[in-house]
Amino acid sequence: MVDWTHAGGTVLAAFLASLVEFVEALTIVLAVGTVRGWRPALLGTGAGMVLLLLLIAGLGPLIAAVPITWLQLSVGVLLLLFGLRLLKKAILRAGGIIPLHDEDAAYAEETRSLRTSGRSRGLWDTIAVTTAFKAVVLEGMEVEFIVVAMGATAGLLLPAAAGAGVALLGVVLLGLALHRPLARVPENTLKLVVGVMLAAFGVFWVAEGAGLPWPGGDLALPALALGFLGVALAMAALLRRSATSTLRERRA
Amino acid sequence: MNAVRAILAELLALFVDDWSFTAAIMAWLVVVTLVLPRFLPDSSWGGPVLFLGSALVLACSTWRRARPPA
């Protein structure tokens, strides 16, 4: 029997987090394909996916061998560090302190960089293959971590992988249809939501792993997410107000 | 080799990009999971206290990053 308090949150978090990462990887692969040709772009993407599959095959049995309380504690700590880092950046973006992430700007910068870097001699366009490979591996590893962390601790690896799989399918289909970066995906909002969810799961699993019971049991999870969301929105509003009043003081 | 190094650096950066922020979170985790149970007889408060401290660390670190000391 699937516990939907966990399963719903796990699938949603895996889907949203994977969506953001796949959109970022697509931008770079598209830039490589457009500027340097589709052969090295697809070669780098394929090699990256093979490495990711090997990582899953290698790490899967290791994770299964870890006692559940240690798994909850270690995964909880990593989720909390990852989630709070995402959340801090999302608050700073929402508060106007650092610029919003713009997929069109990232695409323009990547194509400019690929155009100015020299072509490799011989059969391989090493720069193009390496760029696509790095993008797929880096963004893919984030997805793998989230899927494993969210799925393994609650025995929900398949639902979490399904959430990531749907995100991958959606991004690939949209990329094939549009042939340009998915700039309309509200990445900054999604990153804030993902940060909230990962931080909530992180706190929940750390406490579970340390043997600290939650009042309300599994219902603490949505309460934690609401708590982190409240802190994030309040901080973003505070930063915006503070920036506005500083601007007024300078003008006066 | 450079690609492998870049991937490992990015992997670390997933969890750590501001060492003082990471250190504060880890210190709070140690306090709540190892120190607090010795002084707090009712362990059902451990989870909420962990959340409150984490939220406070997040708020303070974000404020500090947004308003660096003059």
PDB file of C-alpha atoms in Angstrom:
ATOM      1  CA  MET A   1       0.000   0.000   0.000  1.00  0.00           C
ATOM      2  CA  VAL A   2       1.448   3.356  -1.062  1.00  0.00           C
ATOM      3  CA  ASP A   3       1.460   6.137   1.546  1.00  0.00           C
ATOM      4  CA  TRP A   4       0.311   9.098  -0.564  1.00  0.00           C
ATOM      5  CA  THR A   5       1.478  11.747   1.919  1.00  0.00           C
ATOM      6  CA  HIS A   6       4.986  10.654   0.958  1.00  0.00           C
ATOM      7  CA  ALA A   7       4.340   9.318  -2.550  1.00  0.00           C
ATOM      8  CA  GLY A   8       2.507  12.434  -3.792  1.00  0.00           C
ATOM      9  CA  GLY A   9       5.197  14.760  -2.466  1.00  0.00           C
ATOM     10  CA  THR A  10       7.988  12.489  -3.692  1.00  0.00           C
ATOM     11  CA  VAL A  11       6.610  12.232  -7.258  1.00  0.00           C
ATOM     12  CA  LEU A  12       5.912  15.979  -7.421  1.00  0.00           C
ATOM     13  CA  ALA A  13       9.347  16.944  -6.049  1.00  0.00           C
ATOM     14  CA  ALA A  14      11.109  14.504  -8.415  1.00  0.00           C
ATOM     15  CA  PHE A  15       9.068  15.785 -11.375  1.00  0.00           C
ATOM     16  CA  LEU A  16       9.597  19.510 -10.688  1.00  0.00           C
ATOM     17  CA  ALA A  17      13.288  19.197  -9.785  1.00  0.00           C
ATOM     18  CA  SER A  18      13.959  17.030 -12.846  1.00  0.00           C
ATOM     19  CA  LEU A  19      12.023  19.426 -15.086  1.00  0.00           C
ATOM     20  CA  VAL A  20      14.265  22.333 -14.055  1.00  0.00           C
ATOM     21  CA  GLU A  21      17.470  20.321 -14.552  1.00  0.00           C
ATOM     22  CA  PHE A  22      16.403  18.850 -17.920  1.00  0.00           C
ATOM     23  CA  VAL A  23      15.418  22.301 -19.226  1.00  0.00           C
ATOM     24  CA  GLU A  24      18.936  23.561 -18.339  1.00  0.00           C
ATOM     25  CA  ALA A  25      20.603  20.548 -20.018  1.00  0.00           C
ATOM     26  CA  LEU A  26      18.422  20.982 -23.125  1.00  0.00           C
ATOM     27  CA  THR A  27      19.543  24.612 -23.489  1.00  0.00           C
ATOM     28  CA  ILE A  28      23.216  23.586 -23.675  1.00  0.00           C
ATOM     29  CA  VAL A  29      22.640  20.547 -25.944  1.00  0.00           C
ATOM     30  CA  LEU A  30      20.596  22.770 -28.289  1.00  0.00           C
ATOM     31  CA  ALA A  31      23.374  25.356 -28.345  1.00  0.00           C
ATOM     32  CA  VAL A  32      25.966  22.656 -29.161  1.00  0.00           C
ATOM     33  CA  GLY A  33      23.734  21.150 -31.878  1.00  0.00           C
ATOM     34  CA  THR A  34      22.952  24.493 -33.494  1.00  0.00           C
ATOM     35  CA  VAL A  35      26.506  25.889 -33.485  1.00  0.00           C
ATOM     36  CA  ARG A  36      28.735  22.796 -33.854  1.00  0.00           C
ATOM     37  CA  GLY A  37      26.380  20.208 -35.422  1.00  0.00           C
ATOM     38  CA  TRP A  38      24.015  17.555 -34.119  1.00  0.00           C
ATOM     39  CA  ARG A  39      26.458  14.643 -34.356  1.00  0.00           C
ATOM     40  CA  PRO A  40      28.757  15.787 -31.493  1.00  0.00           C
ATOM     41  CA  ALA A  41      25.754  17.074 -29.541  1.00  0.00           C
ATOM     42  CA  LEU A  42      24.037  13.685 -29.646  1.00  0.00           C
ATOM     43  CA  LEU A  43      27.331  11.824 -29.100  1.00  0.00           C
ATOM     44  CA  GLY A  44      28.022  13.832 -25.913  1.00  0.00           C
ATOM     45  CA  THR A  45      24.424  13.421 -24.751  1.00  0.00           C
ATOM     46  CA  GLY A  46      24.516   9.655 -25.353  1.00  0.00           C
ATOM     47  CA  ALA A  47      27.858   9.243 -23.554  1.00  0.00           C
ATOM     48  CA  GLY A  48      26.541  11.274 -20.619  1.00  0.00           C
ATOM     49  CA  MET A  49      23.425   9.125 -20.361  1.00  0.00           C
ATOM     50  CA  VAL A  50      25.527   5.921 -20.437  1.00  0.00           C
ATOM     51  CA  LEU A  51      27.647   7.253 -17.535  1.00  0.00           C
ATOM     52  CA  LEU A  52      24.478   8.138 -15.576  1.00  0.00           C
ATOM     53  CA  LEU A  53      23.064   4.629 -16.140  1.00  0.00           C
ATOM     54  CA  LEU A  54      26.359   3.094 -14.975  1.00  0.00           C
ATOM     55  CA  LEU A  55      26.219   5.248 -11.837  1.00  0.00           C
ATOM     56  CA  ILE A  56      22.685   4.027 -11.087  1.00  0.00           C
ATOM     57  CA  ALA A  57      23.720   0.405 -11.677  1.00  0.00           C
ATOM     58  CA  GLY A  58      26.745   0.824  -9.387  1.00  0.00           C
ATOM     59  CA  LEU A  59      25.127   2.809  -6.583  1.00  0.00           C
ATOM     60  CA  GLY A  60      21.777   0.967  -6.460  1.00  0.00           C
ATOM     61  CA  PRO A  61      23.027  -2.198  -4.688  1.00  0.00           C
ATOM     62  CA  LEU A  62      25.199  -0.093  -2.332  1.00  0.00           C
ATOM     63  CA  ILE A  63      22.196   1.976  -1.214  1.00  0.00           C
ATOM     64  CA  ALA A  64      20.121  -1.166  -0.681  1.00  0.00           C
ATOM     65  CA  ALA A  65      22.803  -2.429   1.734  1.00  0.00           C
ATOM     66  CA  VAL A  66      22.720   0.686   3.979  1.00  0.00           C
ATOM     67  CA  PRO A  67      20.584   0.338   7.171  1.00  0.00           C
ATOM     68  CA  ILE A  68      17.403   2.441   6.907  1.00  0.00           C
ATOM     69  CA  THR A  69      18.144   4.783   9.843  1.00  0.00           C
ATOM     70  CA  TRP A  70      21.610   5.606   8.433  1.00  0.00           C
ATOM     71  CA  LEU A  71      20.074   6.094   5.003  1.00  0.00           C
ATOM     72  CA  GLN A  72      17.406   8.451   6.418  1.00  0.00           C
ATOM     73  CA  LEU A  73      19.997  10.433   8.361  1.00  0.00           C
ATOM     74  CA  SER A  74      22.599  10.750   5.579  1.00  0.00           C
ATOM     75  CA  VAL A  75      20.052  11.402   2.814  1.00  0.00           C
ATOM     76  CA  GLY A  76      18.209  13.835   5.106  1.00  0.00           C
ATOM     77  CA  VAL A  77      21.397  15.847   5.721  1.00  0.00           C
ATOM     78  CA  LEU A  78      22.222  15.979   1.983  1.00  0.00           C
ATOM     79  CA  LEU A  79      18.632  16.898   1.065  1.00  0.00           C
ATOM     80  CA  LEU A  80      18.623  19.644   3.698  1.00  0.00           C
ATOM     81  CA  LEU A  81      21.939  21.100   2.457  1.00  0.00           C
ATOM     82  CA  PHE A  82      20.792  20.918  -1.170  1.00  0.00           C
ATOM     83  CA  GLY A  83      17.286  22.218  -0.455  1.00  0.00           C
ATOM     84  CA  LEU A  84      18.367  25.144   1.736  1.00  0.00           C
ATOM     85  CA  ARG A  85      21.052  26.157  -0.816  1.00  0.00           C
ATOM     86  CA  LEU A  86      18.387  26.187  -3.574  1.00  0.00           C
ATOM     87  CA  LEU A  87      15.964  28.038  -1.348  1.00  0.00           C
ATOM     88  CA  LYS A  88      18.492  30.716  -0.356  1.00  0.00           C
ATOM     89  CA  LYS A  89      19.295  31.406  -4.024  1.00  0.00           C
ATOM     90  CA  ALA A  90      15.583  31.462  -4.923  1.00  0.00           C
ATOM     91  CA  ILE A  91      14.870  33.980  -2.116  1.00  0.00           C
ATOM     92  CA  LEU A  92      17.749  36.205  -3.278  1.00  0.00           C
ATOM     93  CA  ARG A  93      16.358  36.055  -6.847  1.00  0.00           C
ATOM     94  CA  ALA A  94      12.780  36.754  -5.729  1.00  0.00           C
ATOM     95  CA  GLY A  95      14.037  39.620  -3.539  1.00  0.00           C
ATOM     96  CA  GLY A  96      15.828  41.223  -6.500  1.00  0.00           C
ATOM     97  CA  ILE A  97      19.319  40.764  -5.012  1.00  0.00           C
ATOM     98  CA  ILE A  98      20.649  38.500  -7.783  1.00  0.00           C
ATOM     99  CA  PRO A  99      19.335  38.361 -11.372  1.00  0.00           C
ATOM    100  CA  LEU A 100      16.646  35.863 -12.377  1.00  0.00           C
ATOM    101  CA  HIS A 101      17.778  32.817 -14.343  1.00  0.00           C
ATOM    102  CA  ASP A 102      17.031  33.382 -18.026  1.00  0.00           C
ATOM    103  CA  GLU A 103      17.220  30.390 -20.373  1.00  0.00           C
ATOM    104  CA  ASP A 104      17.398  32.625 -23.491  1.00  0.00           C
ATOM    105  CA  ALA A 105      20.391  34.498 -22.023  1.00  0.00           C
ATOM    106  CA  ALA A 106      22.072  31.185 -21.063  1.00  0.00           C
ATOM    107  CA  TYR A 107      21.537  29.924 -24.628  1.00  0.00           C
ATOM    108  CA  ALA A 108      22.961  33.125 -26.154  1.00  0.00           C
ATOM    109  CA  GLU A 109      26.033  32.968 -23.899  1.00  0.00           C
ATOM    110  CA  GLU A 110      26.647  29.261 -24.664  1.00  0.00           C
ATOM    111  CA  THR A 111      26.334  29.738 -28.447  1.00  0.00           C
ATOM    112  CA  ARG A 112      28.688  32.753 -28.305  1.00  0.00           C
ATOM    113  CA  SER A 113      31.249  30.733 -26.346  1.00  0.00           C
ATOM    114  CA  LEU A 114      30.956  27.745 -28.737  1.00  0.00           C
ATOM    115  CA  ARG A 115      31.368  29.993 -31.802  1.00  0.00           C
ATOM    116  CA  THR A 116      34.536  31.624 -30.470  1.00  0.00           C
ATOM    117  CA  SER A 117      36.235  28.395 -29.321  1.00  0.00           C
ATOM    118  CA  GLY A 118      38.274  26.762 -32.094  1.00  0.00           C
ATOM    119  CA  ARG A 119      37.253  23.615 -33.934  1.00  0.00           C
ATOM    120  CA  SER A 120      39.081  20.408 -33.081  1.00  0.00           C
ATOM    121  CA  ARG A 121      40.933  18.596 -35.851  1.00  0.00           C
ATOM    122  CA  GLY A 122      40.108  15.017 -36.831  1.00  0.00           C
ATOM    123  CA  LEU A 123      36.894  13.013 -36.462  1.00  0.00           C
ATOM    124  CA  TRP A 124      35.918  14.385 -33.044  1.00  0.00           C
ATOM    125  CA  ASP A 125      34.779  17.875 -32.227  1.00  0.00           C
ATOM    126  CA  THR A 126      36.106  17.432 -28.693  1.00  0.00           C
ATOM    127  CA  ILE A 127      34.857  20.782 -27.403  1.00  0.00           C
ATOM    128  CA  ALA A 128      31.313  20.146 -28.637  1.00  0.00           C
ATOM    129  CA  VAL A 129      31.164  16.545 -27.395  1.00  0.00           C
ATOM    130  CA  THR A 130      32.604  17.528 -23.983  1.00  0.00           C
ATOM    131  CA  THR A 131      30.192  20.464 -23.589  1.00  0.00           C
ATOM    132  CA  ALA A 132      27.130  18.303 -24.271  1.00  0.00           C
ATOM    133  CA  PHE A 133      28.546  15.478 -22.117  1.00  0.00           C
ATOM    134  CA  LYS A 134      29.224  17.775 -19.149  1.00  0.00           C
ATOM    135  CA  ALA A 135      25.764  19.357 -19.338  1.00  0.00           C
ATOM    136  CA  VAL A 136      23.989  15.997 -19.399  1.00  0.00           C
ATOM    137  CA  VAL A 137      26.135  14.488 -16.626  1.00  0.00           C
ATOM    138  CA  LEU A 138      25.944  17.522 -14.315  1.00  0.00           C
ATOM    139  CA  GLU A 139      22.210  18.091 -14.622  1.00  0.00           C
ATOM    140  CA  GLY A 140      21.568  14.318 -14.731  1.00  0.00           C
ATOM    141  CA  MET A 141      23.494  13.735 -11.501  1.00  0.00           C
ATOM    142  CA  GLU A 142      21.293  16.282  -9.744  1.00  0.00           C
ATOM    143  CA  VAL A 143      18.237  14.396 -11.006  1.00  0.00           C
ATOM    144  CA  GLU A 144      19.716  11.051  -9.932  1.00  0.00           C
ATOM    145  CA  PHE A 145      20.493  12.392  -6.462  1.00  0.00           C
ATOM    146  CA  ILE A 146      16.981  13.767  -6.024  1.00  0.00           C
ATOM    147  CA  VAL A 147      15.295  10.599  -7.300  1.00  0.00           C
ATOM    148  CA  VAL A 148      17.443   8.303  -5.148  1.00  0.00           C
ATOM    149  CA  ALA A 149      17.226  10.557  -2.075  1.00  0.00           C
ATOM    150  CA  MET A 150      13.474  11.040  -2.314  1.00  0.00           C
ATOM    151  CA  GLY A 151      12.737   7.469  -3.350  1.00  0.00           C
ATOM    152  CA  ALA A 152      15.138   5.239  -1.439  1.00  0.00           C
ATOM    153  CA  THR A 153      14.378   6.516   2.081  1.00  0.00           C
ATOM    154  CA  ALA A 154      10.633   5.872   1.773  1.00  0.00           C
ATOM    155  CA  GLY A 155      10.795   2.818  -0.516  1.00  0.00           C
ATOM    156  CA  LEU A 156       9.362   4.944  -3.343  1.00  0.00           C
ATOM    157  CA  LEU A 157      12.142   4.663  -5.897  1.00  0.00           C
ATOM    158  CA  LEU A 158       9.803   3.722  -8.762  1.00  0.00           C
ATOM    159  CA  PRO A 159       7.291   6.594  -8.241  1.00  0.00           C
ATOM    160  CA  ALA A 160      10.212   9.058  -7.933  1.00  0.00           C
ATOM    161  CA  ALA A 161      11.842   7.673 -11.104  1.00  0.00           C
ATOM    162  CA  ALA A 162       8.461   7.880 -12.874  1.00  0.00           C
ATOM    163  CA  GLY A 163       8.167  11.573 -11.938  1.00  0.00           C
ATOM    164  CA  ALA A 164      11.656  12.244 -13.367  1.00  0.00           C
ATOM    165  CA  GLY A 165      10.867  10.120 -16.439  1.00  0.00           C
ATOM    166  CA  VAL A 166       7.734  12.136 -17.249  1.00  0.00           C
ATOM    167  CA  ALA A 167       9.752  15.367 -16.915  1.00  0.00           C
ATOM    168  CA  LEU A 168      12.466  14.000 -19.252  1.00  0.00           C
ATOM    169  CA  LEU A 169       9.892  12.896 -21.828  1.00  0.00           C
ATOM    170  CA  GLY A 170       8.122  16.275 -21.725  1.00  0.00           C
ATOM    171  CA  VAL A 171      11.356  18.268 -22.124  1.00  0.00           C
ATOM    172  CA  VAL A 172      12.673  16.032 -24.953  1.00  0.00           C
ATOM    173  CA  LEU A 173       9.364  16.230 -26.863  1.00  0.00           C
ATOM    174  CA  LEU A 174       9.153  20.011 -26.432  1.00  0.00           C
ATOM    175  CA  GLY A 175      12.815  20.370 -27.445  1.00  0.00           C
ATOM    176  CA  LEU A 176      12.249  18.299 -30.596  1.00  0.00           C
ATOM    177  CA  ALA A 177       9.117  20.269 -31.471  1.00  0.00           C
ATOM    178  CA  LEU A 178      10.414  23.787 -30.748  1.00  0.00           C
ATOM    179  CA  HIS A 179      14.191  23.525 -31.401  1.00  0.00           C
ATOM    180  CA  ARG A 180      14.815  26.413 -29.002  1.00  0.00           C
ATOM    181  CA  PRO A 181      15.316  26.848 -25.247  1.00  0.00           C
ATOM    182  CA  LEU A 182      12.234  26.415 -23.060  1.00  0.00           C
ATOM    183  CA  ALA A 183      12.383  29.980 -21.751  1.00  0.00           C
ATOM    184  CA  ARG A 184       8.700  30.047 -20.824  1.00  0.00           C
ATOM    185  CA  VAL A 185       9.092  27.384 -18.141  1.00  0.00           C
ATOM    186  CA  PRO A 186       8.865  29.409 -14.881  1.00  0.00           C
ATOM    187  CA  GLU A 187      12.247  28.127 -13.672  1.00  0.00           C
ATOM    188  CA  ASN A 188      12.716  30.645 -10.855  1.00  0.00           C
ATOM    189  CA  THR A 189       9.360  29.843  -9.276  1.00  0.00           C
ATOM    190  CA  LEU A 190       9.945  26.113  -9.768  1.00  0.00           C
ATOM    191  CA  LYS A 191      13.339  26.337  -8.066  1.00  0.00           C
ATOM    192  CA  LEU A 192      11.740  28.008  -5.044  1.00  0.00           C
ATOM    193  CA  VAL A 193       9.084  25.270  -4.842  1.00  0.00           C
ATOM    194  CA  VAL A 194      11.710  22.524  -5.268  1.00  0.00           C
ATOM    195  CA  GLY A 195      13.895  24.124  -2.576  1.00  0.00           C
ATOM    196  CA  VAL A 196      10.908  24.225  -0.202  1.00  0.00           C
ATOM    197  CA  MET A 197      10.085  20.556  -0.831  1.00  0.00           C
ATOM    198  CA  LEU A 198      13.665  19.277  -0.566  1.00  0.00           C
ATOM    199  CA  ALA A 199      14.292  21.249   2.643  1.00  0.00           C
ATOM    200  CA  ALA A 200      11.036  19.891   4.145  1.00  0.00           C
ATOM    201  CA  PHE A 201      11.919  16.289   3.241  1.00  0.00           C
ATOM    202  CA  GLY A 202      15.471  16.877   4.525  1.00  0.00           C
ATOM    203  CA  VAL A 203      14.347  18.073   7.971  1.00  0.00           C
ATOM    204  CA  PHE A 204      11.790  15.254   8.142  1.00  0.00           C
ATOM    205  CA  TRP A 205      14.312  12.501   7.333  1.00  0.00           C
ATOM    206  CA  VAL A 206      17.052  13.868   9.605  1.00  0.00           C
ATOM    207  CA  ALA A 207      14.638  13.795  12.555  1.00  0.00           C
ATOM    208  CA  GLU A 208      13.373  10.316  11.603  1.00  0.00           C
ATOM    209  CA  GLY A 209      16.929   9.015  11.221  1.00  0.00           C
ATOM    210  CA  ALA A 210      17.920  10.517  14.591  1.00  0.00           C
ATOM    211  CA  GLY A 211      14.917   8.878  16.288  1.00  0.00           C
ATOM    212  CA  LEU A 212      13.060  12.147  16.957  1.00  0.00           C
ATOM    213  CA  PRO A 213       9.323  11.552  16.505  1.00  0.00           C
ATOM    214  CA  TRP A 214       7.137  14.100  14.666  1.00  0.00           C
ATOM    215  CA  PRO A 215       3.920  15.418  16.236  1.00  0.00           C
ATOM    216  CA  GLY A 216       1.210  14.334  13.771  1.00  0.00           C
ATOM    217  CA  GLY A 217       3.467  11.699  12.167  1.00  0.00           C
ATOM    218  CA  ASP A 218       3.640  11.960   8.364  1.00  0.00           C
ATOM    219  CA  LEU A 219       1.326  15.008   8.384  1.00  0.00           C
ATOM    220  CA  ALA A 220       4.330  16.982   9.628  1.00  0.00           C
ATOM    221  CA  LEU A 221       5.693  16.871   6.060  1.00  0.00           C
ATOM    222  CA  PRO A 222       3.161  19.264   4.434  1.00  0.00           C
ATOM    223  CA  ALA A 223       3.369  21.455   7.562  1.00  0.00           C
ATOM    224  CA  LEU A 224       7.159  21.668   7.162  1.00  0.00           C
ATOM    225  CA  ALA A 225       6.777  22.582   3.475  1.00  0.00           C
ATOM    226  CA  LEU A 226       4.305  25.335   4.389  1.00  0.00           C
ATOM    227  CA  GLY A 227       6.678  26.558   7.094  1.00  0.00           C
ATOM    228  CA  PHE A 228       9.659  26.827   4.693  1.00  0.00           C
ATOM    229  CA  LEU A 229       7.428  28.433   2.034  1.00  0.00           C
ATOM    230  CA  GLY A 230       6.264  31.035   4.563  1.00  0.00           C
ATOM    231  CA  VAL A 231       9.860  31.846   5.578  1.00  0.00           C
ATOM    232  CA  ALA A 232      10.928  32.096   1.902  1.00  0.00           C
ATOM    233  CA  LEU A 233       8.064  34.414   0.901  1.00  0.00           C
ATOM    234  CA  ALA A 234       8.507  36.594   4.000  1.00  0.00           C
ATOM    235  CA  MET A 235      12.265  36.914   3.397  1.00  0.00           C
ATOM    236  CA  ALA A 236      11.756  37.754  -0.310  1.00  0.00           C
ATOM    237  CA  ALA A 237       9.213  40.468   0.619  1.00  0.00           C
ATOM    238  CA  LEU A 238      11.568  41.829   3.305  1.00  0.00           C
ATOM    239  CA  LEU A 239      14.482  42.008   0.843  1.00  0.00           C
ATOM    240  CA  ARG A 240      12.347  43.767  -1.792  1.00  0.00           C
ATOM    241  CA  ARG A 241      11.091  46.314   0.766  1.00  0.00           C
ATOM    242  CA  SER A 242      14.606  46.868   2.090  1.00  0.00           C
ATOM    243  CA  ALA A 243      15.970  47.395  -1.450  1.00  0.00           C
ATOM    244  CA  THR A 244      13.189  49.900  -2.219  1.00  0.00           C
ATOM    245  CA  SER A 245      13.760  51.919   0.962  1.00  0.00           C
ATOM    246  CA  THR A 246      17.550  51.969   0.351  1.00  0.00           C
ATOM    247  CA  LEU A 247      16.888  53.314  -3.166  1.00  0.00           C
ATOM    248  CA  ARG A 248      14.572  56.017  -1.754  1.00  0.00           C
ATOM    249  CA  GLU A 249      17.190  57.060   0.853  1.00  0.00           C
ATOM    250  CA  ARG A 250      19.846  57.401  -1.868  1.00  0.00           C
ATOM    251  CA  ARG A 251      17.554  59.525  -4.028  1.00  0.00           C
ATOM    252  CA  ALA A 252      16.561  61.810  -1.121  1.00  0.00           C
TER     253      ALA A 252
ATOM    254  CA  MET B   1      40.634  15.116 -16.918  1.00  0.00           C
ATOM    255  CA  ASN B   2      39.451  18.716 -16.722  1.00  0.00           C
ATOM    256  CA  ALA B   3      35.885  17.562 -17.420  1.00  0.00           C
ATOM    257  CA  VAL B   4      36.077  15.019 -14.552  1.00  0.00           C
ATOM    258  CA  ARG B   5      37.458  17.700 -12.208  1.00  0.00           C
ATOM    259  CA  ALA B   6      34.714  20.109 -13.255  1.00  0.00           C
ATOM    260  CA  ILE B   7      32.045  17.448 -12.672  1.00  0.00           C
ATOM    261  CA  LEU B   8      33.409  16.659  -9.174  1.00  0.00           C
ATOM    262  CA  ALA B   9      33.560  20.377  -8.309  1.00  0.00           C
ATOM    263  CA  GLU B  10      29.969  20.840  -9.497  1.00  0.00           C
ATOM    264  CA  LEU B  11      28.917  17.787  -7.478  1.00  0.00           C
ATOM    265  CA  LEU B  12      30.327  19.359  -4.307  1.00  0.00           C
ATOM    266  CA  ALA B  13      28.710  22.684  -5.242  1.00  0.00           C
ATOM    267  CA  LEU B  14      25.293  20.983  -5.182  1.00  0.00           C
ATOM    268  CA  PHE B  15      25.523  20.914  -1.407  1.00  0.00           C
ATOM    269  CA  VAL B  16      28.054  23.604  -0.547  1.00  0.00           C
ATOM    270  CA  ASP B  17      28.484  27.012  -2.134  1.00  0.00           C
ATOM    271  CA  ASP B  18      28.766  29.103   1.022  1.00  0.00           C
ATOM    272  CA  TRP B  19      30.915  27.365   3.634  1.00  0.00           C
ATOM    273  CA  SER B  20      29.645  29.435   6.582  1.00  0.00           C
ATOM    274  CA  PHE B  21      26.020  28.600   5.651  1.00  0.00           C
ATOM    275  CA  THR B  22      26.853  24.874   5.409  1.00  0.00           C
ATOM    276  CA  ALA B  23      28.798  25.003   8.690  1.00  0.00           C
ATOM    277  CA  ALA B  24      25.865  26.687  10.466  1.00  0.00           C
ATOM    278  CA  ILE B  25      23.400  24.041   9.211  1.00  0.00           C
ATOM    279  CA  MET B  26      25.713  21.185  10.204  1.00  0.00           C
ATOM    280  CA  ALA B  27      26.331  22.719  13.642  1.00  0.00           C
ATOM    281  CA  TRP B  28      22.575  23.018  14.214  1.00  0.00           C
ATOM    282  CA  LEU B  29      22.050  19.384  13.132  1.00  0.00           C
ATOM    283  CA  VAL B  30      24.706  18.247  15.634  1.00  0.00           C
ATOM    284  CA  VAL B  31      23.099  20.308  18.429  1.00  0.00           C
ATOM    285  CA  VAL B  32      19.583  18.958  17.776  1.00  0.00           C
ATOM    286  CA  THR B  33      20.463  15.310  17.154  1.00  0.00           C
ATOM    287  CA  LEU B  34      23.274  14.827  19.706  1.00  0.00           C
ATOM    288  CA  VAL B  35      23.191  17.571  22.375  1.00  0.00           C
ATOM    289  CA  LEU B  36      19.507  18.491  22.728  1.00  0.00           C
ATOM    290  CA  PRO B  37      18.212  14.963  23.599  1.00  0.00           C
ATOM    291  CA  ARG B  38      20.378  15.053  26.771  1.00  0.00           C
ATOM    292  CA  PHE B  39      18.685  18.233  28.041  1.00  0.00           C
ATOM    293  CA  LEU B  40      15.193  17.914  26.579  1.00  0.00           C
ATOM    294  CA  PRO B  41      13.328  15.027  28.230  1.00  0.00           C
ATOM    295  CA  ASP B  42      10.388  15.209  25.786  1.00  0.00           C
ATOM    296  CA  SER B  43      11.904  14.164  22.460  1.00  0.00           C
ATOM    297  CA  SER B  44       8.704  14.992  20.515  1.00  0.00           C
ATOM    298  CA  TRP B  45       9.924  18.617  20.353  1.00  0.00           C
ATOM    299  CA  GLY B  46      13.138  17.615  18.585  1.00  0.00           C
ATOM    300  CA  GLY B  47      11.664  17.727  15.053  1.00  0.00           C
ATOM    301  CA  PRO B  48       9.976  21.147  15.358  1.00  0.00           C
ATOM    302  CA  VAL B  49      13.114  22.588  17.025  1.00  0.00           C
ATOM    303  CA  LEU B  50      15.198  21.222  14.119  1.00  0.00           C
ATOM    304  CA  PHE B  51      12.866  22.981  11.650  1.00  0.00           C
ATOM    305  CA  LEU B  52      12.885  26.303  13.541  1.00  0.00           C
ATOM    306  CA  GLY B  53      16.674  26.382  13.759  1.00  0.00           C
ATOM    307  CA  SER B  54      17.093  25.473  10.076  1.00  0.00           C
ATOM    308  CA  ALA B  55      14.627  28.213   9.057  1.00  0.00           C
ATOM    309  CA  LEU B  56      16.486  30.720  11.266  1.00  0.00           C
ATOM    310  CA  VAL B  57      19.867  29.760   9.760  1.00  0.00           C
ATOM    311  CA  LEU B  58      18.344  30.192   6.272  1.00  0.00           C
ATOM    312  CA  ALA B  59      16.862  33.597   7.115  1.00  0.00           C
ATOM    313  CA  CYS B  60      20.063  34.935   8.748  1.00  0.00           C
ATOM    314  CA  SER B  61      22.346  33.679   5.976  1.00  0.00           C
ATOM    315  CA  THR B  62      20.074  35.110   3.246  1.00  0.00           C
ATOM    316  CA  TRP B  63      19.920  38.484   5.024  1.00  0.00           C
ATOM    317  CA  ARG B  64      23.710  38.523   5.466  1.00  0.00           C
ATOM    318  CA  ARG B  65      24.233  37.747   1.751  1.00  0.00           C
ATOM    319  CA  ALA B  66      21.744  40.443   0.727  1.00  0.00           C
ATOM    320  CA  ARG B  67      23.145  43.090   3.065  1.00  0.00           C
ATOM    321  CA  PRO B  68      26.908  42.546   3.347  1.00  0.00           C
ATOM    322  CA  PRO B  69      28.549  44.564   6.146  1.00  0.00           C
ATOM    323  CA  ALA B  70      29.572  48.058   4.979  1.00  0.00           C
TER     324      ALA B  70
END
